[in-house]
Coordinates of C-alpha atoms and ligand atoms in Angstrom, one line a residue:
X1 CA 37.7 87.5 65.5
X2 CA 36.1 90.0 67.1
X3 CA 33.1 92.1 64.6
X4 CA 34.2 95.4 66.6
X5 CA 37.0 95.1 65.1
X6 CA 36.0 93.5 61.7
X7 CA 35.9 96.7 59.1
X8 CA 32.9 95.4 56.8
X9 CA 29.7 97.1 56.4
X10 CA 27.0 94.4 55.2
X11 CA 24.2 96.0 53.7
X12 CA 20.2 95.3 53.6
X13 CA 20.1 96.2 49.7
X14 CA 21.9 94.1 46.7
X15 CA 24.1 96.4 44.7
X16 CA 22.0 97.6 41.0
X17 CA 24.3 97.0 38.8
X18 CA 24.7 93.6 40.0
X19 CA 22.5 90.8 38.1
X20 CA 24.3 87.2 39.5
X21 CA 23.3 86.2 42.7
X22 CA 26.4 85.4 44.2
X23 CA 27.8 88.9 43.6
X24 CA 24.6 90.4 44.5
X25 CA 25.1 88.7 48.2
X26 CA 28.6 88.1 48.6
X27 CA 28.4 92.3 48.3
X28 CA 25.8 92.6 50.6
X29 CA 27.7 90.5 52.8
X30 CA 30.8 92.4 52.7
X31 CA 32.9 89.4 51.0
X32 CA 34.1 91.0 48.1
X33 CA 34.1 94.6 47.2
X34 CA 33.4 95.4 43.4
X35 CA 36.0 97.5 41.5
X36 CA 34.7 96.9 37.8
X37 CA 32.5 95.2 35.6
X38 CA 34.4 91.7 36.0
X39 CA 37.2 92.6 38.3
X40 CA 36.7 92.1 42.1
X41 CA 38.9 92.2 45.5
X42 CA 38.3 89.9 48.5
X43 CA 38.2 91.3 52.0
X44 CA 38.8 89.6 54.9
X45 CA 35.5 87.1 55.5
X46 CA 35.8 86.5 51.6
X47 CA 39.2 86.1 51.8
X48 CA 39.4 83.4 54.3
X49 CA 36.8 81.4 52.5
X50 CA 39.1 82.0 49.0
X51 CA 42.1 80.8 51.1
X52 CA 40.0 77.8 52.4
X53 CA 39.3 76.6 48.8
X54 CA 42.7 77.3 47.4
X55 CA 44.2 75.0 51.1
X56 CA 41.7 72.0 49.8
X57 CA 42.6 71.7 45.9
X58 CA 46.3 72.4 47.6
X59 CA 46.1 69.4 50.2
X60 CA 44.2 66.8 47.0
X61 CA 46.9 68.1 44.4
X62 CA 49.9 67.5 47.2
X63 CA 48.3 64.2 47.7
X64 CA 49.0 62.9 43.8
X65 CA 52.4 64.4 44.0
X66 CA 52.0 67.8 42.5
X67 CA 54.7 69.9 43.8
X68 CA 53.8 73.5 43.9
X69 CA 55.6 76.3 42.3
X70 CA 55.2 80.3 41.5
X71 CA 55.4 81.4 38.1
X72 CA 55.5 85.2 37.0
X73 CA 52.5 86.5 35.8
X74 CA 53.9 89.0 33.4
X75 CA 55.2 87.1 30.1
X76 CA 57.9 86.7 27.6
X77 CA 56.2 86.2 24.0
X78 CA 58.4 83.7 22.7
X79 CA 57.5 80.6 23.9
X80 CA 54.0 82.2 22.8
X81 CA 55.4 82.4 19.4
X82 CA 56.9 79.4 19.1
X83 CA 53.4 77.1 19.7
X84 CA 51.3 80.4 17.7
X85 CA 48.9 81.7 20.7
X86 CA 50.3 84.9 20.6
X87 CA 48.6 86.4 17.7
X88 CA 45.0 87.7 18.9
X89 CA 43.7 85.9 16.2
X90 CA 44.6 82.8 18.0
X91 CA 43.8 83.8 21.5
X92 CA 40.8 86.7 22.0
X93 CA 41.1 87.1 25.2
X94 CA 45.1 88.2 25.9
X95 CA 45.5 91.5 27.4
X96 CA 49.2 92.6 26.7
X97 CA 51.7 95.5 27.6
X98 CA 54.9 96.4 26.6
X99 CA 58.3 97.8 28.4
X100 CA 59.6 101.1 28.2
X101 CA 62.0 100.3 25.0
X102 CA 58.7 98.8 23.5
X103 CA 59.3 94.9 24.1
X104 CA 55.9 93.5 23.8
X105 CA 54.9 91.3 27.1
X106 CA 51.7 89.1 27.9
X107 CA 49.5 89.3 31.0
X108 CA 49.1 85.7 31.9
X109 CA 46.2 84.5 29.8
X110 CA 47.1 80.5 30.8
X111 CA 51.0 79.0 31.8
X112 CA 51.5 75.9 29.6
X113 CA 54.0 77.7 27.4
X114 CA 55.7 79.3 30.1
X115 CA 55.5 76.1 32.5
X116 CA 56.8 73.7 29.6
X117 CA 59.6 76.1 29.0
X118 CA 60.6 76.3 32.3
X119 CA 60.6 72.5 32.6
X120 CA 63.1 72.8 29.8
X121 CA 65.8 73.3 31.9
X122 CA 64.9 70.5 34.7
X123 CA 64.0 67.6 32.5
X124 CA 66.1 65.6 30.4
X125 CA 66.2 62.0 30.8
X126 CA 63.5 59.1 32.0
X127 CA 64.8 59.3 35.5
X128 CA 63.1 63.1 35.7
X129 CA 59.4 61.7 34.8
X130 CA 56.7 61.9 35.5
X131 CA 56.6 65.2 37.1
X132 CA 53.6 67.6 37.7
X133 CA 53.6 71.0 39.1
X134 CA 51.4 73.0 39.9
X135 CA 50.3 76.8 41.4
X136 CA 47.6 79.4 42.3
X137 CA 48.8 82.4 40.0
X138 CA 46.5 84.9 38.5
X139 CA 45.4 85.1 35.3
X140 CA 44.0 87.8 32.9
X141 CA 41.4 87.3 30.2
X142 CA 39.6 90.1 28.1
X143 CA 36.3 88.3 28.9
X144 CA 33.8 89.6 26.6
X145 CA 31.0 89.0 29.1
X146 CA 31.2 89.8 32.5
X147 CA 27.5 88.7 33.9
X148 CA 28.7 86.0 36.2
X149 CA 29.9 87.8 39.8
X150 CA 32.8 86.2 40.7
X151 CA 32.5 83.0 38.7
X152 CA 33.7 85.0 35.0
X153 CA 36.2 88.0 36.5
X154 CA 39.1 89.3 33.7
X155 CA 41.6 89.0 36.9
X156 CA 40.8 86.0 38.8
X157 CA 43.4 83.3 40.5
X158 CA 43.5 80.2 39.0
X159 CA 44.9 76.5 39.9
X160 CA 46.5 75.1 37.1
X161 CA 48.4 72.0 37.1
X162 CA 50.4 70.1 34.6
X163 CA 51.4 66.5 34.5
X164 CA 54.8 65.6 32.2
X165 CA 55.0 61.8 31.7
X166 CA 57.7 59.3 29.3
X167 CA 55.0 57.9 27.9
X168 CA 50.9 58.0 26.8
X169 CA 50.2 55.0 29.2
X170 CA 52.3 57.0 31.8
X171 CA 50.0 60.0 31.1
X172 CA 46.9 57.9 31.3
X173 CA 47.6 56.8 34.9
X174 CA 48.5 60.3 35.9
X175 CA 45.0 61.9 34.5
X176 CA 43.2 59.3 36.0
X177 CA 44.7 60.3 39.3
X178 CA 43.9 64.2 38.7
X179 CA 40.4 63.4 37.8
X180 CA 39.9 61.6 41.2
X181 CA 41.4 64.0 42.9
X182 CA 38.8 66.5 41.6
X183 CA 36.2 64.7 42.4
X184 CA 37.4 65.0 45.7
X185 CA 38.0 68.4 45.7
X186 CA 34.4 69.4 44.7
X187 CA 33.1 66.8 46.9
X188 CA 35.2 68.2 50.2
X189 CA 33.8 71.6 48.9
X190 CA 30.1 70.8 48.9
X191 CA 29.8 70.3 45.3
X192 CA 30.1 66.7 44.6
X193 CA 26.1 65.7 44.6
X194 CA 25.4 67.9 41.8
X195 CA 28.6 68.3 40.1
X196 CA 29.6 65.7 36.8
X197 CA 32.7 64.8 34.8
X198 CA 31.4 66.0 31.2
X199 CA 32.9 64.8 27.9
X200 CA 33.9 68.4 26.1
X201 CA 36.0 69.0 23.0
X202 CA 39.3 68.7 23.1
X203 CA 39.6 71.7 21.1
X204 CA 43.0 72.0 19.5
X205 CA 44.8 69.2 21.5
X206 CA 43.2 66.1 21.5
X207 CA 39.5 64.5 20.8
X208 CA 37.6 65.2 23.9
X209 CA 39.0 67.1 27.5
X210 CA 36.9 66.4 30.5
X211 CA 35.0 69.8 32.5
X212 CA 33.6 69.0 35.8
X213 CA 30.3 70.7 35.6
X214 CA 27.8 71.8 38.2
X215 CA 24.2 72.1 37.5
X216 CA 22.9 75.3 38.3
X217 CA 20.3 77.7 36.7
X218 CA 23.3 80.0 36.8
X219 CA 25.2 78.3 34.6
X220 CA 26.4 79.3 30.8
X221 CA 26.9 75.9 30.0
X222 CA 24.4 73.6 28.6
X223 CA 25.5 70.0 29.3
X224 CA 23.4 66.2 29.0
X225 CA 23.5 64.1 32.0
X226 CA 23.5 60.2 32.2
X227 CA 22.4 59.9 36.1
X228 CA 23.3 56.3 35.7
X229 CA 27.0 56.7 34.7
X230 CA 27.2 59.5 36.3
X231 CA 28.9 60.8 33.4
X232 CA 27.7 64.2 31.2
X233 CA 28.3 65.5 27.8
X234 CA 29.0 68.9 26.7
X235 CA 26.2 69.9 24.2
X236 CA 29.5 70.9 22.3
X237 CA 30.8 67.2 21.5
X238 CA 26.4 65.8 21.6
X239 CA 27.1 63.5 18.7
X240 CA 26.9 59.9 17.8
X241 CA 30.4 59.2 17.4
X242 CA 31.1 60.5 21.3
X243 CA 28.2 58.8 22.4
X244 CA 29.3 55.3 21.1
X245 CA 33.1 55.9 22.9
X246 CA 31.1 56.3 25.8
X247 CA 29.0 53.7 25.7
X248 CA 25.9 56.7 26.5
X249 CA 22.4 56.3 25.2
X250 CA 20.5 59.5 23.9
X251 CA 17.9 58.8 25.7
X252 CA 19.0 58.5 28.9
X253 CA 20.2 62.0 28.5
X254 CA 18.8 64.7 30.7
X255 CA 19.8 68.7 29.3
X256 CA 20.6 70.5 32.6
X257 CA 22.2 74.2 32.8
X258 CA 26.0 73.9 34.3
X259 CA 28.9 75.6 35.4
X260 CA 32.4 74.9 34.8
X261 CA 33.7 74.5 37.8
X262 CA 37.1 72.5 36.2
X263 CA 38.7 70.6 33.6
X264 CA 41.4 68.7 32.8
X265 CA 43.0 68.6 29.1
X266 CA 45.3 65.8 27.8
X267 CA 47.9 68.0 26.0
X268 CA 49.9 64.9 24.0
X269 CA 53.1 66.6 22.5
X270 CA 51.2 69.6 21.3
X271 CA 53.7 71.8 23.9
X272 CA 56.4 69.8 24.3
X273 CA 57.3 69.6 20.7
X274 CA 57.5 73.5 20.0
X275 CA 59.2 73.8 23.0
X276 CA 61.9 71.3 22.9
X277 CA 60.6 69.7 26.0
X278 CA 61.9 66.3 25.1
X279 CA 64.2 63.3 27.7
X280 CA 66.1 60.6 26.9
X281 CA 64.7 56.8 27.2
X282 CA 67.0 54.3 28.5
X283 CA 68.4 53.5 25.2
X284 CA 69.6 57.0 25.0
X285 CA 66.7 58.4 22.6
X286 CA 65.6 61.8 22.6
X287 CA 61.4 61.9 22.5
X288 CA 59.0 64.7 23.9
X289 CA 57.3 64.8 26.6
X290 CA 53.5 64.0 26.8
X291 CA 51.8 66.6 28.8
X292 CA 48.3 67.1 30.6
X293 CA 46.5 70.5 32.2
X294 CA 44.4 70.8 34.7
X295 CA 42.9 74.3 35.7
X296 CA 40.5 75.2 38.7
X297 CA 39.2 78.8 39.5
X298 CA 39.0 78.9 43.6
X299 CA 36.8 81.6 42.6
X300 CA 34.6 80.5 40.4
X301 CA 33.8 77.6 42.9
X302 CA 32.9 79.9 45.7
X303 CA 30.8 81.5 43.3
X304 CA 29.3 78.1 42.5
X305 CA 29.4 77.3 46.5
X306 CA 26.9 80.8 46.6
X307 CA 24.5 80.0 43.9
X308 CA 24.6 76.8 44.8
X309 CA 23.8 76.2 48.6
X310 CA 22.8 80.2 50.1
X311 CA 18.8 80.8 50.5
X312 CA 16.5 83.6 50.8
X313 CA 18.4 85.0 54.4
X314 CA 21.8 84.8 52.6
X315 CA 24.6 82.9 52.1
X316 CA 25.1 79.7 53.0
X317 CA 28.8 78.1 53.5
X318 CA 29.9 74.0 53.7
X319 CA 32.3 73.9 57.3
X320 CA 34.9 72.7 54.8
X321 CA 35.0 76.7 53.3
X322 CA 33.4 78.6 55.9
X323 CA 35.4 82.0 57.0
X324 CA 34.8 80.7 60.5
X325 CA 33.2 77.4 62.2
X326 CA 30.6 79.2 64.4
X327 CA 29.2 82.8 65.0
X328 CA 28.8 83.6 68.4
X329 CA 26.2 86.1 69.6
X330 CA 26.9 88.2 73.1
X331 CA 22.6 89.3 73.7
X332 CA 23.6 91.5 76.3
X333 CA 25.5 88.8 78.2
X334 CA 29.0 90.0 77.4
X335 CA 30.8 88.8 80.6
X336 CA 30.1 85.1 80.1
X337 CA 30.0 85.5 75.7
X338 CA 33.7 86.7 76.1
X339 CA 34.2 83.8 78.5
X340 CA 33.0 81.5 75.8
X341 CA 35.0 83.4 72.9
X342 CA 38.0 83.0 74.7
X343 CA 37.4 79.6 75.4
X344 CA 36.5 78.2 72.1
X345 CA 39.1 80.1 70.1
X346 CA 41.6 79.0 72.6
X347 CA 40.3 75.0 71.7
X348 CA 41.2 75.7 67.9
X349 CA 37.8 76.3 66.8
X350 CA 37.5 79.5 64.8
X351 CA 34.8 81.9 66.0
X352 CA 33.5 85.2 65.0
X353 CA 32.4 87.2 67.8
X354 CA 29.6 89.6 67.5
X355 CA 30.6 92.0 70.3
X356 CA 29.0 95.0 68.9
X357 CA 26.0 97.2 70.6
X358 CA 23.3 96.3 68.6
X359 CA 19.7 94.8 68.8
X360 CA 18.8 91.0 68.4
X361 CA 16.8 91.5 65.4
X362 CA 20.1 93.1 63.6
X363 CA 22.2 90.0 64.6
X364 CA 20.0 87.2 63.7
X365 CA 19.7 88.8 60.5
X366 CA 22.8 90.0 59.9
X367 CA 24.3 86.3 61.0
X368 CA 22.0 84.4 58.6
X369 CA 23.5 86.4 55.4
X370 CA 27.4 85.6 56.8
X371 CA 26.3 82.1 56.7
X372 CA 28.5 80.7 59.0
X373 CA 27.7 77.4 59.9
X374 CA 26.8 77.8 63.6
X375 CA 25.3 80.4 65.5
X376 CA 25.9 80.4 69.4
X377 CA 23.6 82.7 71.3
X378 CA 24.1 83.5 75.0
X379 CA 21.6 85.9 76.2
X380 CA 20.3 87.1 79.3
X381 CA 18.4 83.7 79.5
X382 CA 21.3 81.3 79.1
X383 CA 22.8 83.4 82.1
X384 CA 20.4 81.4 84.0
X385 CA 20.0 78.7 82.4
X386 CA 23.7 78.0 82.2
X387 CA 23.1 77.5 78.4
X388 CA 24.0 78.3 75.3
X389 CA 21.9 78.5 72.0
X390 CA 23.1 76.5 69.3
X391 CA 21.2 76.2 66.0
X392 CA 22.7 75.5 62.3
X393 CA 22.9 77.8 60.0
X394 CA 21.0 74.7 57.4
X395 CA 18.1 74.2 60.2
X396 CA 15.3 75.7 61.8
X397 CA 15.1 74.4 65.3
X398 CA 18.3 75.2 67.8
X399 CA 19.5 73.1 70.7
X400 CA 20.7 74.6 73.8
X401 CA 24.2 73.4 75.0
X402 CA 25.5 73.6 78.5
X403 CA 28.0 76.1 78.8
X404 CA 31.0 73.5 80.1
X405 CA 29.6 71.2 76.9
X406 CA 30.4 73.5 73.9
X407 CA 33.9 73.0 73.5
X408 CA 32.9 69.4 73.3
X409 CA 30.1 69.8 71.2
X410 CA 32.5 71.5 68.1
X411 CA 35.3 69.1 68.7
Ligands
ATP1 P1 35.0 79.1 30.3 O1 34.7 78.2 29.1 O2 34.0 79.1 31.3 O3 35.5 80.5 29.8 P2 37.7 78.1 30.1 O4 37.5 77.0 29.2 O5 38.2 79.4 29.6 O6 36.3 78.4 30.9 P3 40.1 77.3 31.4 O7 40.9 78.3 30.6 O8 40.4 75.9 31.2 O9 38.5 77.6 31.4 O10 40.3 77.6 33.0 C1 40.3 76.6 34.0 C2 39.4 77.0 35.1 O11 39.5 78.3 35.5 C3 37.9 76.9 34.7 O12 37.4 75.6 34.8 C4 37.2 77.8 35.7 O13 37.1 77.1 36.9 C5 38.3 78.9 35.9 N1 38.0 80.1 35.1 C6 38.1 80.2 33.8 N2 37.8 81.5 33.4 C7 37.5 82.1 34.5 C8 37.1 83.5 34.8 N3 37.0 84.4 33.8 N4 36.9 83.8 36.1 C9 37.0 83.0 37.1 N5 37.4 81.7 36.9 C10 37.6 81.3 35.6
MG2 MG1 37.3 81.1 29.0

């Protein structure tokens, strides 16, 4: 992509009203564009690193056999009803509507209700299990606080999958897969150094659920790490009987500041059962269906990604996320940079192109707060040189690449 033709204005200044870091330079950057206290829109460098998270937790969760789906996000009560999370009693954070003849609706808060109802109607004997589906929908939450940038939004998109299996063992096997799978997810995003599996209640559906936690100073989370195990506690569930299931030792316990990045939720019959989600065995006996959740917030993780990896220039992006590969720069050399651009994007690798009229000075900088992981100068002196600049956007020296070399040199 060409930047003369990219609409963003990045700006020197981080917005006031902004305290998180991420928001404060994903802003300046000209990633996202804030419409409210918590609510948010990606533009199109944002939006390609958004996309490049969702594609990675889409590729681990095709590769454990989720099969993905769409569900609406405006919602029936019933089903609500029926397992008693419609009452905002129950649930704080639904925001809801109603039709024009005054039938109350939901704004999707979660989908296990309307995901085990749905399932209703495609399950019913052994042969159908296990099953998991899964999407990217968005959700709504009256969030009370709304500090976090992008990591705590009241409309964000999330990745929730849920696992349907004949029996607990069945179930077992299947969360076992999902919690691999997410720790490859976070590590193929850059996360998986400094992000944990951590023990956390199990709040109304069984005795503990699982978050995957990164430590960061930006977190609202306060969690215990056993570097050994690798393992971490929620300061939630930081009691004896916990630490005896998990064989953890108090003292070995390190209090770190986290975020949630995900967490996965062994459901039992607690949906099924209210639902009428049940299958016959092979002796013809009708039981329900033992359920599992799994949520993600592609959001929240490039949040994490930008509080995470970016610096004092700016951000900072993994090649697995990054809205494009490398960042070439045309220092008034714009015959040969176009000769390159064309080149390189026409090898598959995906380049921004700073075509604009403007000083060095303004590029360097302006490159550094993108963050994209290479930066390929040709200037008047590669001209005769027959070189290129290369440096990374992680170090400080750069390497100059033959011209004929680069396509080489990214493949
Ligand atoms: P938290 O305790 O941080 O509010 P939660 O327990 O409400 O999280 P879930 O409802 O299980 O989280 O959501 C699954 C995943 O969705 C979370 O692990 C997180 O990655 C993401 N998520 C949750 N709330 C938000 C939000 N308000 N904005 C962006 N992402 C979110
Ligand atoms: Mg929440």
């Amino acid at each position: 992509m060409r930047q003369t033709q990219l609409f963003i204005r990045t700006k020197k200044d981080a917005p006031k009203d902004e305290v998180s870091r991420n928001a404060q330079l994903l802003i300046r950057a000209g990633f996202i564009h804030k419409e409210m206290a918590g609510v948010y829109s990606f533009l199109p460098l944002g939006l390609r690193t958004l996309n490049k998270i969702i594609q990675v937790i889409r590729e681990e969760m095709n590769a454990v056999g989720g099969q993905e789906v769409l569900l609406a996000s405006l919602q029936d009560k019933e089903p609500w009803e029926k397992t008693d999370r419609w009452d905002d009693e129950k649930v704080g954070v639904w925001f809801k509507t109603k039709l024009k003849n005054g039938t109350d609706l939901g704004l999707a808060v979660t989908h296990e209700e309307p995901m085990t109802r749905m399932m209703t109607q495609h399950i019913s004997s052994y042969r159908d299990l296990p099953a998991l589906t899964y999407h990217f929908q968005t959700k709504f939450r009256n969030e009370t606080r709304a500090k976090s940038g992008i990591m705590r939004m009241r409309e964000f998109l999330m990745k929730d999958l849920y696992s349907f299996a004949r029996t607990q063992e069945e179930h077992d096997t299947l969360y076992a897969s999902l919690k691999e799978a997410y720790k490859k997810v976070f590590k193929r995003v850059g996360l998986g150094e400094v992000t944990y599996p951590t023990f956390a209640s199990g709040g109304m559906f069984s005795k503990y659920s699982e978050e995957f936690q990164t430590v960061s100073d930006a977190g609202e989370d306060i969690i215990y790490v056993d570097e050994a195990s690798g393992q971490a506690l929620n300061t939630e569930v930081l009691n004896d009987e916990v630490l005896n299931d998990l064989g953890l030792k108090r003292e070995n316990l390190v209090e770190k500041k986290s975020i949630e990045v995900g967490n996965i939720f062994s459901l039992g019959t607690k949906f099924s059962s209210p639902l009428g989600l049940t299958y016959k065995n092979e002796k013809g006996e009708s039981l329900p269906v033992i359920m599992g959740s799994y949520g993600i917030g592609p959001a929240r993780v490039m949040g994490t990604i930008v509080e995470i990896l970016s610096d004092e220039n700016g951000l900072v992006w993994p090649e697995s996320v990054a809205p494009f590969r490398v960042h070439l720069l045309s220092l008034n050399a714009d015959e040969k940079a176009e000769e390159i651009y064309t080149a390189l994007s026409g090898a598959g690798i995906e380049v921004l192109y700073d075509d604009r009229d403007m000083s060095a000075g303004e590029k360097f900088t302006e490159s550094d707060l993108l963050g994209i992981p290479y930066r390929v100068v040709v200037g008047k002196r590669s001209l005769v040189s027959g070189k290129a600049e290369v440096k990374k956007r992680t170090e400080n020296e750069s390497q100059e690449i033959a011209f004929d070399d680069l396509i080489s040199f990214f493949k």
